[in-house]
Coordinates of C-alpha atoms and ligand atoms in Angstrom, one line a residue:
M1 CA -43.0 -83.8 -13.0
G2 CA -46.4 -82.8 -11.8
L3 CA -48.4 -85.5 -10.2
D4 CA -51.6 -85.2 -8.3
P5 CA -51.4 -88.1 -5.9
Q6 CA -55.2 -88.3 -5.9
D7 CA -55.0 -89.2 -9.6
R8 CA -55.2 -92.8 -10.6
L9 CA -52.7 -93.7 -13.3
P10 CA -55.2 -94.4 -16.0
A11 CA -54.3 -96.3 -19.2
A12 CA -54.1 -94.2 -22.3
G13 CA -57.4 -93.6 -24.0
Q14 CA -59.4 -93.7 -20.7
D15 CA -61.3 -90.8 -19.4
G16 CA -58.7 -89.7 -16.9
R17 CA -61.0 -90.1 -13.9
G18 CA -59.9 -93.7 -13.2
G19 CA -62.9 -95.0 -15.2
R20 CA -62.6 -98.5 -16.4
S21 CA -64.6 -100.5 -18.9
P22 CA -67.3 -102.2 -16.8
L23 CA -66.4 -105.4 -18.7
T24 CA -63.0 -105.6 -16.9
P25 CA -63.5 -104.5 -13.3
A26 CA -60.3 -104.3 -11.4
R27 CA -59.9 -107.0 -8.9
Y28 CA -57.3 -105.2 -6.9
T29 CA -55.8 -101.8 -6.4
F30 CA -52.0 -101.5 -5.7
A31 CA -50.5 -98.4 -4.2
T32 CA -47.1 -97.1 -5.4
L33 CA -45.4 -94.9 -2.8
V34 CA -43.8 -92.0 -4.7
D35 CA -42.2 -88.7 -4.0
P36 CA -43.0 -86.5 -7.0
H37 CA -40.1 -84.2 -6.2
E38 CA -37.4 -86.9 -5.8
E39 CA -34.4 -86.1 -8.2
L40 CA -33.4 -89.7 -8.9
P41 CA -36.4 -91.9 -8.1
P42 CA -36.2 -95.7 -8.6
S43 CA -39.0 -95.4 -11.2
E44 CA -40.2 -92.3 -13.0
I45 CA -43.9 -91.5 -12.9
S46 CA -44.0 -92.2 -16.6
S47 CA -42.7 -95.8 -16.0
L48 CA -45.4 -96.3 -13.4
R49 CA -48.0 -95.1 -15.8
Y50 CA -46.7 -97.7 -18.3
W51 CA -47.0 -100.4 -15.7
A52 CA -50.5 -99.2 -14.9
K53 CA -51.5 -99.9 -18.6
I54 CA -50.2 -103.4 -18.4
A55 CA -51.6 -104.1 -15.0
E56 CA -55.0 -102.9 -16.0
K57 CA -55.3 -105.7 -18.5
M58 CA -54.5 -108.1 -15.6
G59 CA -57.4 -106.7 -13.5
V60 CA -55.2 -104.4 -11.4
E61 CA -55.4 -100.7 -10.8
I62 CA -52.3 -98.8 -9.8
E63 CA -52.6 -95.7 -7.7
P64 CA -49.8 -93.4 -6.6
I65 CA -49.7 -92.4 -2.9
T66 CA -47.3 -90.2 -1.0
R67 CA -45.9 -90.1 2.5
K68 CA -49.0 -88.2 3.7
D69 CA -51.1 -91.3 3.0
L70 CA -50.0 -93.7 5.6
A71 CA -53.4 -93.7 7.3
K72 CA -55.1 -94.9 4.2
L73 CA -52.6 -97.5 3.2
A74 CA -54.9 -100.3 4.4
N75 CA -57.4 -99.4 1.7
Y76 CA -55.1 -100.9 -0.8
D77 CA -54.3 -104.5 -1.6
A78 CA -50.6 -104.2 -2.1
L79 CA -47.7 -101.7 -1.9
F80 CA -44.8 -101.1 -4.3
I81 CA -42.4 -98.5 -2.8
R82 CA -40.9 -96.4 -5.5
E83 CA -39.1 -93.8 -3.4
T84 CA -35.5 -94.3 -2.5
T85 CA -35.8 -96.5 0.7
S86 CA -34.2 -95.9 4.0
I87 CA -34.7 -97.6 7.3
S88 CA -34.6 -94.2 9.0
N89 CA -37.5 -92.5 7.2
H90 CA -41.2 -93.0 6.3
T91 CA -40.4 -95.6 3.6
Y92 CA -39.6 -98.1 6.3
R93 CA -42.8 -97.2 8.2
F94 CA -44.8 -97.8 5.1
A95 CA -43.2 -101.2 4.5
R96 CA -43.8 -102.2 8.2
R97 CA -47.4 -101.1 8.1
A98 CA -48.1 -102.9 4.8
Q99 CA -46.6 -106.1 6.3
Q100 CA -48.7 -105.8 9.4
E101 CA -51.8 -105.4 7.3
G102 CA -50.9 -108.6 5.5
M103 CA -50.3 -106.8 2.2
P104 CA -47.8 -108.0 -0.3
V105 CA -45.1 -105.3 -0.3
I106 CA -41.9 -104.5 -2.2
D107 CA -39.6 -103.6 -0.5
D108 CA -40.4 -105.5 2.6
P109 CA -38.8 -104.3 5.8
L110 CA -36.4 -107.1 6.3
S111 CA -35.0 -106.7 2.8
M112 CA -34.5 -103.0 3.5
I113 CA -32.6 -103.8 6.7
R114 CA -30.5 -106.5 5.1
C115 CA -29.5 -104.5 2.0
T116 CA -28.7 -101.2 3.8
N117 CA -25.5 -102.4 5.5
K118 CA -22.6 -103.4 3.3
V119 CA -20.8 -105.1 6.2
Y120 CA -23.7 -107.4 6.8
L121 CA -24.2 -108.0 3.1
N122 CA -20.6 -108.9 2.6
E123 CA -20.6 -111.4 5.5
L124 CA -23.9 -112.9 4.4
M125 CA -22.6 -113.4 0.8
A126 CA -19.3 -114.9 2.1
Y127 CA -21.2 -117.2 4.4
N128 CA -23.4 -118.4 1.6
K129 CA -20.4 -118.8 -0.8
V130 CA -21.4 -116.1 -3.1
P131 CA -18.2 -114.7 -4.7
V132 CA -17.3 -111.2 -3.4
P133 CA -14.1 -109.1 -4.0
P134 CA -11.4 -109.7 -1.4
T135 CA -12.5 -107.6 1.6
V136 CA -11.0 -106.4 4.9
M137 CA -13.1 -104.9 7.6
I138 CA -11.7 -101.8 9.2
A139 CA -12.6 -101.2 12.8
G140 CA -9.7 -98.8 13.6
T141 CA -6.6 -97.3 12.0
S142 CA -4.6 -100.3 13.3
D143 CA -6.4 -102.5 10.6
L144 CA -5.1 -100.3 7.7
E145 CA -1.8 -102.1 7.5
L146 CA -3.5 -105.4 7.0
A147 CA -5.8 -104.0 4.4
A148 CA -2.9 -102.5 2.5
Q149 CA -0.9 -105.8 2.6
T150 CA -3.9 -107.9 1.7
L151 CA -5.5 -105.8 -1.0
G152 CA -2.7 -103.7 -2.5
F153 CA -3.3 -100.3 -4.1
P154 CA -5.4 -98.8 -5.3
L155 CA -8.1 -100.2 -3.0
V156 CA -11.7 -99.1 -2.5
L157 CA -12.9 -97.8 0.8
K158 CA -16.6 -97.9 1.7
I159 CA -18.9 -96.5 4.4
P160 CA -21.2 -99.4 5.3
D161 CA -24.5 -97.6 4.7
S162 CA -23.7 -95.4 1.8
S163 CA -25.6 -95.2 -1.5
F164 CA -25.4 -93.6 -4.9
S165 CA -21.6 -94.1 -4.7
R166 CA -21.3 -91.3 -2.2
G167 CA -19.4 -93.3 0.4
V168 CA -17.3 -95.3 -2.0
K169 CA -13.8 -93.9 -2.8
K170 CA -10.6 -95.1 -4.3
C171 CA -7.3 -94.8 -2.3
G172 CA -4.1 -94.8 -4.3
N173 CA -1.6 -95.2 -1.5
F174 CA -1.3 -95.7 2.2
E175 CA -1.4 -91.9 3.0
E176 CA -4.6 -91.5 1.2
L177 CA -6.1 -94.5 2.9
K178 CA -5.1 -93.3 6.3
T179 CA -6.5 -89.8 5.7
L180 CA -9.8 -91.0 4.4
A181 CA -10.2 -93.8 6.9
T182 CA -9.5 -91.5 9.8
E183 CA -12.1 -89.0 8.6
W184 CA -14.8 -91.6 8.0
L185 CA -14.1 -93.5 11.3
E186 CA -15.2 -90.4 13.1
D187 CA -18.8 -91.1 11.9
S188 CA -18.7 -94.9 11.4
D189 CA -17.4 -97.6 13.7
L190 CA -16.7 -99.9 10.8
L191 CA -15.5 -99.4 7.2
I192 CA -14.9 -101.8 4.3
A193 CA -11.7 -102.0 2.3
Q194 CA -12.0 -103.9 -0.9
K195 CA -9.7 -104.9 -3.7
F196 CA -10.1 -102.6 -6.6
I197 CA -11.7 -104.4 -9.5
P198 CA -11.8 -102.1 -12.6
T199 CA -14.4 -103.0 -15.3
E200 CA -16.0 -101.1 -18.1
Y201 CA -19.5 -101.8 -16.8
D202 CA -21.3 -103.2 -13.8
W203 CA -23.8 -106.0 -14.5
R204 CA -27.1 -105.2 -13.0
V205 CA -29.4 -108.2 -12.8
G206 CA -32.9 -107.7 -11.5
V207 CA -34.2 -110.6 -9.5
L208 CA -37.9 -111.0 -8.5
G209 CA -39.2 -113.7 -6.3
G210 CA -35.9 -115.6 -6.6
Q211 CA -36.0 -115.6 -10.4
P212 CA -34.1 -113.4 -12.8
L213 CA -36.2 -110.5 -14.2
F214 CA -33.8 -108.4 -16.4
A215 CA -30.1 -107.9 -17.0
V216 CA -28.3 -104.7 -18.2
H217 CA -24.9 -103.2 -18.2
Y218 CA -24.6 -100.0 -16.3
L219 CA -21.7 -98.3 -18.0
M220 CA -19.2 -96.2 -16.1
A221 CA -19.6 -92.4 -16.1
K222 CA -17.3 -90.6 -18.5
K223 CA -13.7 -90.7 -17.4
H224 CA -14.7 -92.2 -14.1
W225 CA -14.4 -95.6 -12.4
Q226 CA -18.0 -95.6 -11.1
I227 CA -21.4 -95.5 -12.8
V228 CA -22.2 -92.2 -11.0
N229 CA -19.7 -89.4 -10.7
H230 CA -20.5 -86.9 -7.9
K231 CA -18.6 -83.8 -8.8
A232 CA -17.9 -80.9 -6.5
S233 CA -20.7 -78.9 -8.1
G234 CA -23.6 -79.5 -10.5
K235 CA -25.6 -82.6 -11.3
P236 CA -23.9 -86.0 -10.9
D237 CA -22.8 -87.6 -14.2
Q238 CA -24.3 -91.0 -14.9
G239 CA -23.1 -93.6 -17.3
G240 CA -25.4 -95.2 -19.9
I241 CA -27.0 -98.6 -20.2
K242 CA -26.6 -101.5 -22.5
T243 CA -29.5 -103.9 -23.1
F244 CA -29.5 -107.7 -22.8
T245 CA -32.1 -110.3 -22.8
L246 CA -31.8 -112.8 -20.1
K247 CA -30.9 -115.4 -22.7
E248 CA -28.0 -113.3 -23.9
T249 CA -26.7 -112.8 -20.4
P250 CA -23.9 -115.3 -19.4
P251 CA -25.5 -118.0 -17.2
H252 CA -22.9 -117.7 -14.5
V253 CA -23.7 -114.0 -14.1
V254 CA -27.5 -114.8 -13.8
D255 CA -26.9 -117.7 -11.5
T256 CA -24.7 -115.8 -9.2
A257 CA -27.1 -112.9 -9.0
V258 CA -30.0 -115.1 -8.2
K259 CA -28.0 -116.9 -5.5
A260 CA -27.1 -113.5 -4.0
A261 CA -30.7 -112.2 -4.1
R262 CA -32.1 -115.4 -2.5
C263 CA -29.9 -114.8 0.5
I264 CA -31.9 -111.6 1.1
G265 CA -35.4 -112.6 0.4
D266 CA -38.1 -113.2 -2.3
G267 CA -38.8 -109.6 -3.2
L268 CA -37.3 -107.4 -5.9
Y269 CA -33.6 -106.8 -5.9
G270 CA -30.9 -105.3 -8.2
V271 CA -27.7 -107.3 -8.0
D272 CA -24.5 -105.5 -9.0
L273 CA -21.7 -107.7 -10.3
K274 CA -18.3 -107.3 -11.8
E275 CA -17.3 -109.8 -14.5
T276 CA -13.6 -110.4 -14.8
K277 CA -11.3 -113.1 -16.2
D278 CA -11.1 -114.4 -12.7
G279 CA -14.8 -114.9 -12.4
V280 CA -17.8 -112.8 -11.3
F281 CA -18.0 -110.9 -8.0
V282 CA -21.1 -109.5 -6.3
I283 CA -20.5 -105.9 -5.4
E284 CA -23.9 -105.4 -3.7
V285 CA -27.5 -106.4 -3.6
N286 CA -29.9 -103.4 -3.7
D287 CA -33.4 -103.5 -2.5
N288 CA -35.3 -100.7 -4.3
P289 CA -33.6 -101.2 -7.7
N290 CA -34.2 -98.8 -10.6
L291 CA -36.9 -100.0 -12.9
D292 CA -37.8 -97.7 -15.8
H293 CA -39.6 -98.2 -19.0
G294 CA -37.1 -98.1 -21.9
W295 CA -34.2 -98.9 -19.6
E296 CA -34.2 -101.9 -17.4
D297 CA -37.1 -103.4 -19.4
S298 CA -35.5 -102.9 -22.8
G299 CA -34.4 -106.6 -23.0
E300 CA -37.3 -108.5 -21.5
K301 CA -39.9 -105.8 -22.5
D302 CA -43.4 -106.0 -21.1
E303 CA -42.6 -109.4 -19.5
V304 CA -40.9 -107.4 -16.7
W305 CA -44.1 -105.5 -15.8
V306 CA -46.3 -108.6 -16.3
R307 CA -44.2 -110.6 -13.9
L308 CA -44.1 -107.7 -11.4
T309 CA -47.9 -107.7 -11.4
Q310 CA -48.0 -111.5 -11.1
W311 CA -45.7 -111.4 -8.1
F312 CA -48.3 -109.5 -6.2
L313 CA -51.2 -111.4 -7.6
E314 CA -49.7 -114.8 -6.7
R315 CA -49.5 -113.6 -3.1
L316 CA -53.0 -112.1 -3.0
D317 CA -54.6 -115.2 -4.5
R318 CA -52.8 -117.7 -2.3
P319 CA -55.3 -120.0 -0.7
G320 CA -55.8 -119.5 3.0
R321 CA -54.8 -115.9 2.8
Ligands
ADP401 N1 -14.2 -103.3 -5.2 C1 -14.6 -102.5 -6.2 N2 -13.8 -102.3 -7.3 C2 -14.1 -101.5 -8.3 N3 -15.2 -100.7 -8.3 C3 -16.1 -100.8 -7.3 C4 -15.8 -101.7 -6.2 N4 -16.8 -101.6 -5.3 C5 -17.7 -100.7 -5.8 N5 -17.2 -100.2 -7.0 C6 -17.9 -99.3 -7.8 O1 -18.4 -98.2 -7.0 C7 -19.7 -97.8 -7.3 C8 -20.6 -97.9 -6.0 O2 -20.3 -99.0 -5.3 P1 -21.4 -99.8 -4.4 O3 -20.6 -100.7 -3.5 O4 -22.4 -100.4 -5.2 O5 -22.0 -98.6 -3.5 P2 -23.3 -97.8 -3.6 O6 -24.2 -98.4 -2.6 O7 -22.9 -96.4 -3.3 O8 -23.9 -98.0 -5.0 C9 -20.2 -98.8 -8.4 O9 -20.2 -98.2 -9.6 C10 -19.2 -99.9 -8.3 O10 -19.0 -100.6 -9.5
MG402 MG1 -24.4 -99.8 -5.9

């Protein structure tokens, strides 16, 4: 979608030049870091425009910036990173710079580091008694026997820093496990083997500032066991979404998600959980969760965007800041 990064994101009915009614001057301007060409961004530009309309009523102007704008980051009051984050690209540098400038920032650098590694996440969850699927760390092919005995087949094998389901595969028997593990161990010193827990959906609970923000089901892609199906060619298949209000969401799902997110920090997280008759299991905590208008906000509606704005405002208005 065409986006001129110099453009403000004016609310509908405005003059399109960022003009505001003089009666409600913006107290703050927040930057959203976006890549207009990203195929699967965490928020579409249209969703950020929607947020801008709501934020404007709260005295906040939202302005998109891109990776070229690091030098002018300090001109803004806060930063919301809405590109897919990585600790090895500019998104991490933006997060660091914002923090150094004392700006409230989502995602903050520490959350990015903590969420990026599934080995660390798994151990952090286990240490804090957050339920996770039975897991065996694989440091070499000699660990495979233990994984097979402990977890049975099929099991799920993961590369620690994968995302979008790319480094998460199912192994049906020992031969498959050995072949895949041998291949992946060439690039990664550690792998994760996990008991396969099939469900028809993943719970995705958004948590902001240690409080639940939204809950949805991400449904599995057609005839697949994951919510994204990367095929040999063409666009990946994605499953749909089912809407819930937080009130309708089982309390133990919400509570487990909140507990998991609080282990990471007080920013914005998307917690993935599997609900089974044996209880709920946290699959992962994502920094940089998807947040789109008409999707993740379909249960809690505008409250999602209002609270997002408030999260930043509370930090900006803190006494002694
Ligand atoms: N132990 C498991 N059992 C069944 N499905 C799993 C398991 N672990 C992950 N998955 C599924 O695989 C997909 C990706 O897994 P995840 O660990 O979240 O990695 P990614 O970071 O790539 O999203 C999700 O759809 C998730 O439900
Ligand atoms: Mg995931």
